[in-house]
Structures are given as C-alpha cells and as structure tokens.
Coordinates of C-alpha atoms and ligand atoms in Angstrom, one line a residue:
M1 CA 1.4 -24.1 -0.9
R2 CA 2.8 -27.2 1.8
A3 CA 3.5 -25.8 4.6
H4 CA 5.6 -28.0 6.9
E5 CA 8.0 -26.4 9.3
A6 CA 11.6 -28.7 8.8
G7 CA 10.5 -27.8 5.0
W8 CA 8.6 -30.2 2.4
A9 CA 10.5 -32.8 2.5
H10 CA 8.7 -33.8 5.8
A11 CA 6.1 -33.3 5.4
A12 CA 3.3 -36.7 5.1
V13 CA 3.5 -37.8 1.3
S14 CA 0.1 -38.9 -0.3
V15 CA 0.9 -41.2 -3.0
R16 CA -2.1 -39.8 -4.5
G17 CA -0.5 -36.0 -4.5
P18 CA -2.2 -32.7 -3.5
G19 CA -6.1 -32.3 -3.8
W20 CA -5.7 -30.1 -6.6
L21 CA -4.2 -32.4 -8.9
P22 CA -7.1 -35.3 -9.7
Q23 CA -5.6 -38.9 -11.8
P24 CA -6.1 -37.5 -15.0
E25 CA -7.6 -39.5 -17.1
D26 CA -5.7 -39.5 -20.1
A27 CA -2.5 -38.6 -19.1
N28 CA -1.0 -37.4 -22.6
A29 CA -3.4 -34.4 -23.1
L30 CA -2.7 -31.3 -22.9
V31 CA -4.3 -28.4 -20.6
P32 CA -5.0 -25.6 -23.5
R33 CA -4.8 -22.2 -21.0
L34 CA -1.4 -23.5 -19.4
W35 CA 0.5 -23.8 -22.9
P36 CA 2.1 -21.1 -25.6
A37 CA -1.0 -20.5 -28.1
T38 CA 0.1 -22.5 -30.5
T39 CA 1.3 -25.3 -28.6
R40 CA -0.2 -28.3 -30.1
K41 CA 0.1 -32.4 -29.5
G42 CA 0.0 -34.8 -32.6
A43 CA -2.1 -38.0 -32.8
D44 CA 1.5 -39.1 -32.2
G45 CA 1.8 -37.7 -28.9
V46 CA 4.3 -35.0 -30.5
L47 CA 4.8 -32.0 -28.8
S48 CA 4.6 -28.9 -31.2
V49 CA 5.0 -25.3 -30.8
G50 CA 4.9 -22.4 -33.3
G51 CA 4.4 -24.9 -35.4
V52 CA 7.3 -27.3 -34.5
R53 CA 7.7 -30.6 -33.5
V54 CA 10.1 -30.5 -29.8
T55 CA 11.6 -33.7 -30.8
D56 CA 12.9 -32.1 -34.2
L57 CA 14.0 -29.1 -32.2
V58 CA 16.1 -30.9 -29.9
R59 CA 17.9 -32.5 -32.5
E60 CA 18.8 -29.2 -34.1
H61 CA 18.9 -27.3 -30.5
G62 CA 19.6 -29.9 -28.3
S63 CA 17.8 -30.0 -25.0
P64 CA 17.4 -28.9 -22.2
A65 CA 16.6 -25.3 -24.3
Y66 CA 13.6 -22.9 -23.7
V67 CA 10.8 -22.6 -26.5
L68 CA 9.3 -19.2 -26.6
D69 CA 6.4 -19.4 -28.8
E70 CA 6.8 -15.0 -31.1
A71 CA 3.2 -15.3 -31.3
D72 CA 2.3 -15.6 -27.8
F73 CA 4.4 -13.2 -26.4
R74 CA 3.4 -10.7 -29.2
T75 CA 0.0 -11.5 -28.8
R76 CA -0.4 -10.8 -24.9
A77 CA 1.8 -8.2 -25.0
R78 CA -0.5 -5.9 -27.8
A79 CA -3.6 -7.3 -25.4
F80 CA -2.4 -5.1 -22.7
R81 CA -1.8 -2.1 -24.9
D82 CA -4.6 -2.5 -26.4
A83 CA -6.6 -3.4 -23.3
F84 CA -5.8 -1.0 -21.2
G85 CA -4.9 1.8 -24.6
T86 CA -8.8 1.3 -25.1
P87 CA -10.8 2.7 -22.1
P88 CA -11.7 6.4 -23.0
D89 CA -11.1 8.7 -20.4
V90 CA -8.6 7.0 -18.3
H91 CA -5.4 6.8 -20.2
W92 CA -2.2 3.7 -19.0
D93 CA 0.9 3.0 -20.6
V94 CA 2.4 -0.5 -20.1
F95 CA 6.3 -1.3 -18.9
Y96 CA 6.9 -5.0 -20.1
A97 CA 8.7 -5.3 -16.8
G98 CA 12.4 -6.6 -18.7
K99 CA 13.3 -8.4 -15.0
A100 CA 10.5 -11.2 -16.7
F101 CA 12.7 -12.3 -19.4
L102 CA 15.3 -9.8 -21.2
C103 CA 17.2 -9.7 -24.6
T104 CA 17.7 -7.6 -27.1
T105 CA 14.7 -9.8 -29.8
I106 CA 12.7 -9.1 -26.3
A107 CA 13.1 -5.6 -26.0
R108 CA 12.3 -5.5 -30.0
W109 CA 9.0 -7.1 -30.0
V110 CA 7.6 -5.4 -27.0
A111 CA 8.9 -2.2 -29.2
E112 CA 7.6 -2.9 -32.0
E113 CA 4.1 -3.3 -30.4
G114 CA 4.3 -0.5 -29.2
L115 CA 4.9 -0.6 -25.3
S116 CA 7.6 1.2 -22.3
L117 CA 10.2 -0.7 -20.9
D118 CA 10.5 -0.9 -17.4
V119 CA 14.6 -2.3 -16.5
C120 CA 15.6 -2.8 -13.3
T121 CA 19.8 -3.1 -13.4
G122 CA 22.2 -1.4 -15.5
G123 CA 23.0 -4.3 -17.6
E124 CA 19.4 -4.4 -18.6
L125 CA 19.8 -0.9 -19.4
T126 CA 22.7 -2.2 -21.8
V127 CA 20.5 -4.7 -23.2
A128 CA 17.8 -2.1 -24.2
E129 CA 20.1 0.3 -25.8
R130 CA 22.0 -2.9 -27.7
A131 CA 18.4 -3.4 -29.3
G132 CA 18.0 0.2 -30.1
F133 CA 14.5 0.8 -28.0
P134 CA 13.5 4.2 -27.5
M135 CA 15.0 5.9 -24.4
E136 CA 12.1 8.3 -24.0
R137 CA 10.1 4.8 -23.4
I138 CA 12.4 3.5 -20.3
G139 CA 11.4 2.9 -16.4
F140 CA 14.8 3.2 -14.7
H141 CA 13.4 0.7 -11.3
G142 CA 16.1 -0.1 -8.4
N143 CA 16.4 0.5 -4.8
N144 CA 20.2 0.5 -5.0
K145 CA 21.3 2.4 -8.2
S146 CA 25.0 3.1 -8.2
V147 CA 25.8 6.0 -8.8
G148 CA 27.5 4.6 -12.7
E149 CA 23.7 3.5 -13.4
L150 CA 22.0 6.4 -12.2
E151 CA 24.6 8.9 -14.4
R152 CA 24.1 6.7 -17.5
A153 CA 20.3 6.3 -17.3
V154 CA 20.5 10.5 -17.0
E155 CA 22.8 10.8 -19.9
L156 CA 20.9 8.2 -22.2
G157 CA 17.2 10.4 -21.1
V158 CA 15.8 8.1 -20.6
G159 CA 12.0 8.4 -19.4
R160 CA 11.2 8.0 -16.1
I161 CA 14.1 7.2 -13.3
I162 CA 12.0 5.4 -10.1
V163 CA 13.6 6.4 -7.4
D164 CA 13.6 4.2 -4.2
S165 CA 15.7 6.1 -1.5
F166 CA 17.1 10.2 0.4
H167 CA 20.2 8.7 -0.9
E168 CA 18.9 8.0 -4.6
L169 CA 17.5 11.5 -4.3
E170 CA 20.8 13.5 -3.2
R171 CA 22.9 11.2 -6.0
L172 CA 20.6 12.2 -8.7
S173 CA 20.5 15.9 -7.4
R174 CA 24.6 15.8 -7.6
I175 CA 24.8 14.3 -11.0
T176 CA 22.2 16.1 -12.9
R177 CA 24.1 19.4 -11.7
S178 CA 27.3 18.6 -12.6
L179 CA 25.9 16.9 -16.0
G180 CA 24.3 20.6 -16.1
R181 CA 20.6 17.8 -17.0
T182 CA 17.8 16.8 -15.9
A183 CA 15.7 14.0 -14.6
R184 CA 12.1 13.3 -15.0
V185 CA 11.8 11.1 -11.9
M186 CA 8.5 9.1 -10.1
I187 CA 8.6 8.6 -6.3
R188 CA 8.3 4.6 -5.1
V189 CA 6.3 4.9 -1.7
T190 CA 5.0 1.6 -0.2
A191 CA 1.3 1.0 0.5
G192 CA 1.2 -0.8 3.4
V193 CA -0.4 -3.7 1.5
E194 CA 0.0 -7.0 2.7
A195 CA -0.3 -9.1 -1.0
H196 CA -1.3 -12.8 -1.0
T197 CA 1.1 -14.1 -2.6
H198 CA 5.1 -15.8 -1.3
E199 CA 6.6 -13.7 1.6
Y200 CA 9.7 -13.0 -1.2
I201 CA 7.9 -11.5 -3.4
A202 CA 5.7 -9.1 -1.5
T203 CA 6.4 -5.6 -1.7
A204 CA 4.0 -3.3 -0.6
H205 CA 4.4 -4.2 3.4
E206 CA 6.0 -2.0 5.6
D207 CA 9.2 -4.6 6.9
Q208 CA 11.0 -4.7 3.7
K209 CA 12.8 -2.6 1.3
F210 CA 10.9 -0.6 -1.5
G211 CA 10.1 2.4 -1.7
L212 CA 9.6 4.7 1.2
S213 CA 6.8 4.7 3.2
I214 CA 3.1 6.3 3.6
S215 CA 2.0 6.1 6.6
T216 CA 5.7 7.8 8.0
G217 CA 6.1 10.7 5.8
D218 CA 9.3 9.3 4.0
A219 CA 7.0 9.2 0.5
L220 CA 5.9 12.9 0.9
D221 CA 9.4 14.4 2.7
A222 CA 10.8 12.5 -0.3
V223 CA 8.2 14.1 -2.5
R224 CA 8.7 17.9 -0.8
Q225 CA 12.2 17.1 -1.6
A226 CA 12.7 16.2 -5.3
H227 CA 9.8 19.3 -5.9
A228 CA 12.8 21.4 -4.7
D229 CA 15.3 20.2 -7.2
P230 CA 16.4 21.9 -10.2
G231 CA 17.7 18.6 -11.2
L232 CA 14.9 16.3 -11.1
E233 CA 11.4 17.1 -12.7
L234 CA 8.6 15.2 -10.5
L235 CA 6.4 13.1 -11.9
G236 CA 3.7 11.1 -10.1
L237 CA 3.9 8.6 -7.4
H238 CA 4.8 4.9 -7.9
S239 CA 3.8 1.6 -6.5
H240 CA 4.5 -2.0 -6.7
I241 CA 2.4 -4.3 -4.5
G242 CA 4.4 -8.0 -5.5
S243 CA 4.5 -10.6 -8.0
Q244 CA 1.8 -13.4 -9.0
I245 CA -1.1 -12.4 -7.5
F246 CA -4.5 -12.7 -8.4
D247 CA -6.9 -10.8 -5.7
S248 CA -7.6 -7.1 -7.3
A249 CA -8.3 -7.0 -3.0
G250 CA -4.6 -5.7 -2.9
F251 CA -4.3 -3.4 -5.5
E252 CA -7.7 -1.5 -5.3
V253 CA -5.7 -0.8 -1.4
A254 CA -2.7 0.5 -2.7
A255 CA -4.6 2.5 -5.6
R256 CA -6.7 4.1 -2.4
R257 CA -3.9 5.3 -0.1
V258 CA -1.4 6.7 -3.1
L259 CA -4.3 8.6 -4.5
A260 CA -5.1 9.5 -1.0
L261 CA -1.3 11.1 -1.1
H262 CA -1.4 12.6 -4.4
Q263 CA -4.3 14.4 -3.4
Q264 CA -2.8 15.6 -0.4
I265 CA 0.5 16.6 -2.0
A266 CA -1.8 18.8 -4.3
E267 CA -3.7 20.5 -1.4
E268 CA -0.7 20.9 1.0
I269 CA 2.3 21.4 -2.1
G270 CA 0.0 22.5 -4.1
L271 CA 1.6 20.0 -6.6
E272 CA -0.9 18.3 -9.2
L273 CA 1.3 15.8 -10.1
P274 CA 0.3 14.3 -13.9
E275 CA 1.5 10.8 -13.4
M276 CA 1.0 7.6 -11.6
D277 CA 2.4 4.2 -11.7
L278 CA 0.4 0.9 -9.9
G279 CA 3.1 -1.9 -10.6
G280 CA 2.4 -5.3 -12.4
G281 CA 2.6 -8.1 -10.5
F282 CA -0.1 -9.9 -11.7
G283 CA -0.6 -13.7 -11.8
I284 CA -0.5 -16.1 -14.7
A285 CA -2.0 -20.1 -14.5
Y286 CA 0.8 -22.7 -13.8
T287 CA -1.4 -25.3 -13.0
T288 CA -5.3 -26.0 -12.7
Q289 CA -5.6 -24.5 -9.5
D290 CA -4.7 -20.9 -10.8
D291 CA -7.4 -19.1 -12.7
P292 CA -6.4 -15.5 -13.7
S293 CA -8.4 -12.7 -15.2
D294 CA -7.0 -11.6 -19.0
A295 CA -5.7 -8.1 -19.7
G296 CA -9.2 -6.5 -20.7
Q297 CA -10.7 -7.7 -17.5
L298 CA -7.5 -5.9 -15.6
A299 CA -8.1 -2.6 -17.3
T300 CA -11.8 -2.7 -16.3
E301 CA -11.1 -3.6 -13.7
M302 CA -8.2 -1.5 -12.2
T303 CA -9.9 1.3 -14.3
R304 CA -12.7 1.2 -11.9
I305 CA -11.1 1.1 -9.0
V306 CA -8.7 4.5 -10.3
S307 CA -11.7 6.7 -11.2
D308 CA -14.5 5.6 -8.5
E309 CA -11.0 6.7 -5.8
C310 CA -11.1 9.8 -7.8
D311 CA -14.4 10.8 -8.6
S312 CA -15.5 10.0 -4.6
R313 CA -12.1 12.3 -3.6
G314 CA -12.6 15.1 -6.9
I315 CA -9.8 14.5 -8.6
A316 CA -8.6 13.9 -11.8
V317 CA -7.4 11.0 -13.0
P318 CA -3.6 11.2 -13.9
R319 CA -1.7 10.0 -16.7
L320 CA -2.0 6.7 -15.9
S321 CA 0.6 3.5 -16.0
I322 CA 1.3 -0.6 -14.9
E323 CA 4.5 -2.5 -15.6
P324 CA 3.1 -6.6 -16.3
G325 CA 6.2 -9.2 -17.2
R326 CA 5.2 -12.4 -15.9
A327 CA 1.3 -11.7 -17.7
I328 CA 3.4 -11.1 -21.3
A329 CA 6.5 -14.0 -21.1
G330 CA 5.4 -16.3 -18.3
P331 CA 2.8 -18.0 -20.5
A332 CA 4.7 -17.7 -24.0
M333 CA 7.5 -20.3 -23.3
C334 CA 8.1 -24.1 -21.8
T335 CA 11.2 -25.9 -21.4
V336 CA 11.5 -28.6 -22.5
Y337 CA 14.1 -31.8 -21.0
E338 CA 15.4 -35.2 -21.6
V339 CA 14.3 -37.4 -18.9
G340 CA 18.0 -39.7 -17.9
T341 CA 16.9 -41.6 -14.8
V342 CA 13.5 -43.0 -13.6
K343 CA 13.3 -44.3 -10.0
T344 CA 10.8 -45.7 -7.6
V345 CA 11.2 -44.7 -4.4
E346 CA 9.3 -46.6 -1.2
L347 CA 7.8 -43.8 1.7
D348 CA 6.6 -45.2 4.9
G349 CA 3.5 -46.5 5.0
G350 CA 4.4 -48.1 1.6
A351 CA 3.6 -45.7 -0.5
V352 CA 6.0 -44.5 -3.7
R353 CA 6.8 -41.6 -5.9
T354 CA 8.8 -41.8 -9.0
Y355 CA 11.6 -39.4 -9.1
V356 CA 12.1 -38.8 -12.8
S357 CA 15.0 -36.7 -14.0
V358 CA 15.8 -34.8 -16.5
D359 CA 18.5 -32.9 -18.2
G360 CA 18.7 -29.5 -16.1
G361 CA 16.6 -28.2 -12.7
M362 CA 17.5 -25.3 -10.2
S363 CA 19.9 -24.2 -12.7
D364 CA 17.3 -23.6 -15.7
N365 CA 13.9 -22.9 -12.7
L366 CA 15.2 -22.1 -9.5
R367 CA 11.6 -21.2 -8.8
T368 CA 10.4 -24.3 -7.2
A369 CA 13.0 -24.5 -4.6
L370 CA 13.4 -20.9 -4.1
Y371 CA 9.2 -20.4 -3.5
D372 CA 8.5 -23.5 -3.7
A373 CA 6.3 -22.6 -7.0
E374 CA 4.0 -25.4 -8.3
Y375 CA 4.5 -26.1 -12.3
S376 CA 3.1 -29.1 -14.2
C377 CA 4.4 -30.9 -17.1
T378 CA 3.5 -33.6 -19.9
L379 CA 6.0 -35.9 -21.9
A380 CA 6.8 -34.6 -25.2
S381 CA 7.7 -37.1 -27.2
R382 CA 5.2 -39.8 -28.0
R383 CA 2.0 -40.7 -26.8
S384 CA 2.2 -43.2 -23.9
E385 CA -0.6 -45.8 -22.8
A386 CA 0.8 -46.5 -19.6
P387 CA -1.1 -45.9 -16.9
A388 CA -0.5 -42.2 -15.2
L389 CA 1.8 -42.7 -11.8
L390 CA 2.5 -39.9 -9.4
S391 CA 6.2 -38.3 -10.1
R392 CA 8.4 -36.0 -9.2
V393 CA 10.8 -34.4 -11.6
V394 CA 13.8 -33.1 -10.4
G395 CA 17.0 -32.1 -12.3
K396 CA 21.1 -33.0 -12.2
H397 CA 21.9 -31.0 -9.4
C398 CA 24.0 -32.0 -6.4
E399 CA 21.5 -31.1 -3.9
A400 CA 18.1 -32.6 -2.5
G401 CA 15.8 -29.7 -3.1
D402 CA 16.9 -29.7 -6.8
I403 CA 13.0 -30.1 -7.4
V404 CA 11.1 -28.7 -11.5
V405 CA 7.2 -30.0 -10.8
M406 CA 6.4 -31.3 -7.5
D407 CA 3.4 -32.6 -8.4
E408 CA 2.5 -34.5 -11.3
F409 CA 1.3 -37.6 -13.4
L410 CA 3.5 -39.0 -15.3
P411 CA 2.5 -42.1 -17.7
G412 CA 4.3 -45.4 -15.9
D413 CA 6.9 -46.3 -18.6
L414 CA 8.8 -43.0 -18.7
A415 CA 12.1 -44.0 -19.7
P416 CA 15.6 -42.7 -20.8
G417 CA 15.4 -40.8 -23.8
D418 CA 11.9 -39.5 -23.2
L419 CA 10.9 -35.5 -24.4
L420 CA 9.5 -34.1 -20.9
A421 CA 8.1 -30.0 -21.3
V422 CA 6.8 -28.1 -18.5
P423 CA 4.9 -25.1 -19.4
G424 CA 4.3 -21.4 -17.8
T425 CA 8.6 -21.2 -17.8
G426 CA 8.8 -18.2 -20.2
A427 CA 8.7 -15.5 -16.4
Y428 CA 11.9 -15.7 -14.5
C429 CA 13.3 -19.3 -15.1
W430 CA 15.7 -17.8 -18.1
S431 CA 16.5 -14.2 -15.9
M432 CA 17.2 -15.9 -12.7
A433 CA 18.3 -18.7 -14.5
S434 CA 22.9 -19.9 -12.7
N435 CA 25.0 -21.7 -13.8
Y436 CA 25.0 -23.7 -10.2
N437 CA 27.4 -26.6 -10.6
H438 CA 28.6 -25.7 -13.4
L439 CA 25.6 -26.8 -16.1
L440 CA 25.3 -24.0 -18.9
R441 CA 22.3 -22.0 -19.6
P442 CA 19.9 -23.2 -22.0
P443 CA 19.6 -21.6 -25.2
V444 CA 15.8 -19.6 -25.6
V445 CA 14.6 -21.2 -29.2
A446 CA 12.2 -18.3 -31.0
V447 CA 9.1 -20.6 -33.0
R448 CA 7.0 -19.5 -35.5
D449 CA 5.4 -20.6 -38.7
G450 CA 7.3 -24.0 -38.8
E451 CA 10.4 -21.7 -38.2
T452 CA 12.8 -21.8 -34.6
R453 CA 15.8 -18.7 -34.4
V454 CA 17.7 -19.7 -31.7
V455 CA 17.6 -15.9 -29.8
V456 CA 20.0 -16.8 -27.2
R457 CA 22.2 -19.4 -27.8
R458 CA 23.0 -22.4 -25.4
E459 CA 26.4 -21.2 -23.0
T460 CA 29.4 -23.4 -24.3
E461 CA 31.9 -25.0 -21.4
A462 CA 34.4 -22.1 -23.1
D463 CA 31.7 -19.5 -21.6
L464 CA 32.6 -21.1 -18.3
L465 CA 36.0 -20.8 -18.6
A466 CA 36.2 -17.0 -19.8
T467 CA 36.2 -15.0 -16.5
D468 CA 38.2 -18.5 -15.1
I469 CA 41.7 -16.5 -15.3
G470 CA 43.1 -19.2 -12.9
P471 CA 46.6 -19.9 -12.2
D472 CA 48.9 -20.3 -15.7
L473 CA 48.0 -23.0 -17.0
N474 CA 50.5 -23.7 -19.8
A475 CA 53.0 -22.3 -17.1
G476 CA 53.6 -25.3 -15.0
S477 CA 53.9 -26.0 -11.3
A478 CA 55.3 -23.9 -8.4
A479 CA 58.1 -26.6 -7.8
E480 CA 59.2 -27.8 -11.7
R481 CA 60.0 -24.0 -11.6
Ligands
LLP501 N1 7.7 -4.4 -11.3 C1 8.1 -3.5 -9.8 C2 8.8 -2.7 -9.5 C3 9.1 -5.0 -9.8 O1 9.7 -5.0 -8.9 C4 7.9 -5.3 -11.0 C5 9.0 -7.4 -10.2 C6 7.4 -5.9 -11.8 C7 6.7 -4.7 -12.2 C8 7.0 -7.1 -12.6 O2 6.3 -8.0 -11.8 P1 5.3 -9.4 -12.8 O3 3.7 -8.5 -13.4 O4 6.6 -10.1 -13.3 O5 5.1 -10.1 -11.9 N2 11.4 -14.1 -9.4 C9 9.8 -13.6 -8.2 C10 9.1 -12.4 -9.2 C11 10.1 -11.1 -8.3 C12 9.0 -10.2 -9.0 C13 10.0 -8.6 -8.8 N3 9.3 -7.4 -9.5 C14 10.0 -15.1 -9.7 O6 9.5 -15.6 -9.7 O7 7.9 -15.3 -8.3

C-alpha cells in the first residue's frame, strides 16, 4: 500500500513502478494464477475465457463487461465444500458470502454445489428467495437489520440470524412473540483482533461497528439474554475478523478467544452451544505479490487451530462453519474494457507516465479508489511486440482518483479500440458498482464450453430514468401554464 499523508497522487513517482512489479520479458504473457481457470491467450494475443474469445464476447455484448467463468466459480465452491467437509471428526458448513457477488444464477450454483448462503440485507434475501434457495441454509447478517427485514427472515424460516446488537435481540424477541415463531440465532462477537488488512475491511478490533465485545462482557450478556428468551434458539457464537487476509494468525487468536467464551458459557450458564462460525475473509491473488492458500490448506489449518484449542481446553469441537465470499467469486471473473484514449504525462524529474483511459472505471470497480487496491491487467485483443511501458489504467469518471489499475506494464502501442482485461474482479466489483456520472452498470456474461450467457444484463438509459420521477416533462414550463 502506498503511504503518503496527502494521498497517492503526491507520492514519489518512479518510472520503474513499485518494487514488486518487474518489467516483464513479454508483456503479452499471462500469469495464470491471477486469472479464471479456463483463461487462455492465443498466438494472436486474443484472450479467451471458457472457450470464448473476448473479442467475440465484446462484439456481441458490448464493453465493458464482467466475464464470469462458470467452471472456475463452481470448482472453487466445490473445493471449499469438499475440503471443509472432509476432515473426519470436525464438521464445517460453508456459507458463500453473497455480498461478494450475488444474482439468482449464482444463488442457484451455490445451492447446486451444496453450499449454504450468507445474506446481509432484505435485498440479498429476495435474490435468494427468487432463486429458490433453501431458506434453512441461509444465514442472515447485518449490524442494523430493520424490523421488516427481521420479520421476513423469521417468517421465511431462515436457518440462522446472526445477531449484532442488544437492540436486535429486543426486536427479534418482539417479532417472534407476535408471529408465534422461534428464530435460530448466533451472537456476533468482537474478538479484539487487529487483522492485517485495509482498515476499512478489518472487523474484529474493538473500535468498529460490528459485533458484541468479548472483553467488555457484552457478548456474554447477549448470550444470557438470548438463552433466556423462549422465542430464540441460540446456536452459537460468530466471529468474522475481516477480509483479504492471508495470515492465519488473526484467525487463530480470534478462534482461541471465541472458544474461551464458548467454554465460559458452558461453565457459567450450563449451556453447551452446538455451533460456532469463524467467518470469511480469505485473501486472493490480485497481483503477483499475493500468495493465498487454497481451500485444502485453509481447511487443514483452521481445523488444526480449532481442534488444538478444544483439546487443550478439554471441550468437544462444536459444529463449525465459515463464510468465504471473495475466495470463491473473486478469481472467477475478469472485466473487459475498451481503450478510448492514451495520454503521456510528464512528471517532475522528467519521468513520464502513460494514462490509458477505458470505458468504465470506479463505477464498476470501486476497490482501487476506496482501498488503494492493486490490480493487474493485460492487452486482450491482439498481440503486441512494442516495448512495455509502465501505465496507469483509468476510467471515464470526472474524478482524478478514478483509477482501475494503478501500475501495470502494458505494450507501448496501445490505441483506441484495443481491449484490456483485468482479472480478480469477481468479488466486490459488480456488488459495489454504482451509477456515478450516470454510467450504466456493465453486464455479467457467464462463459462455459464456448458458450456465453448473460446472467445480469447491461443497464440501459431507461433504467437510469426509471426511478427519476422528476417534473412532468410533457406539461410545459410553469410560465407557459
Ligand atoms: N462474513 C461476514 C460476516 C462478512 O462481513 C464478510 C465480508 C464475509 C463473511 C466475507 O468476506 P470475504 O470472504 O469475502 O473476504 N468490500 C470489501 C470487502 C468487505 C467485506 C465485508 N464483509 C472489499 O472489496 O475488499
């Protein structure tokens, strides 16, 4: 992460780029581990995913477009389910975190691959419902669920509601009483862990909005309150320490603290909680700097952490669950853009930087602007023999921070009409997309075995105007009337 108190634009600029980004021998080459599994580059330099050439895909569906590799998504989902389902004595359920990317097609794939689903708003719940997702396999999250959202969740019989505050406990108590139903709940606890990730996506330190603190005793009080409530069936504790985390140390500290509370509850309240959830947050590779663990390694490591801690405490291992979002959806997509302009800017000291503007930007991928996230990209529509230049790929928004890829070596002959592809955009890109500057959200085009299928269509200008009630434009001006 670039650190300068006045922001990235003021940091010292090197034409060599950041230390982790060496000048490539061949700027046409792909780093396969950053791309959806079926991605290839032909001898002509055209990128294909799922057997579909992106040049053909853009001709048919336009640009920009999110390209979703169905085989990659399903394989990752299955790998988590199998790896975490396999350890003999320890059972893990895998909840796909829909906030990373959710549409009805994804909900179907998740159901078909045997995973459960984490939703965090009424909107995500509606998508799951529309897809026919089994309600008993849904976990409902959120630090400020409304009365309406909670009522629907209880009426639909979602598998578990993860309670985040005392207000929510009171709301649920009233709702279950008035509906004459019970709700299965977990208590979201704050383990007091500083996860090694961007400040905005760390969630287990004390000074943030999620969960009930273990250290202040709030978590234990919430457990007592839920246990005493006849409308609530308390399943267990829930901890999520943050997102895009590579190092298991944070999970280990959190698991120890949550298991300590789990044991305290058994001893002081006489309540053996049957379940425990350790959240999501497993990192993926956006650039060559990142070296994530695969599902098998994560399952082995997390099972070891929990088993060792339970053994040393002399307690039984509860039924466990995790909630990966990014690690399943993130690598399964790339975004294809068309280059519109190329500009070379002279910097202090004589260095130059090449700005390549594409037809999307912070409205389809906010992560670079919001978290200083780093991405990579490649020329996707042809092969180039031109020497590579350190380039910055920017969007078309009226904002200087509208950056898609901060630093990448791209062929020096890039020109309008070329296509660029950015890998690792399956998580938190479409789901955080906006209509800033009245841009239209791109479609999500699923590819498989040489076929394309639009699973989320491109927005139209009619969509933009659909919610704009405005004045009656046919009625003439006030002066005329
Ligand atoms: N469980 C809970 C309770 C969560 O809050 C989250 C993510 C997950 C699971 C899934 O985390 P994952 O496995 O996807 O890392 N917009 C940010 C990430 C925000 C994550 C929010 N919660 C980004 O683009 O990096």
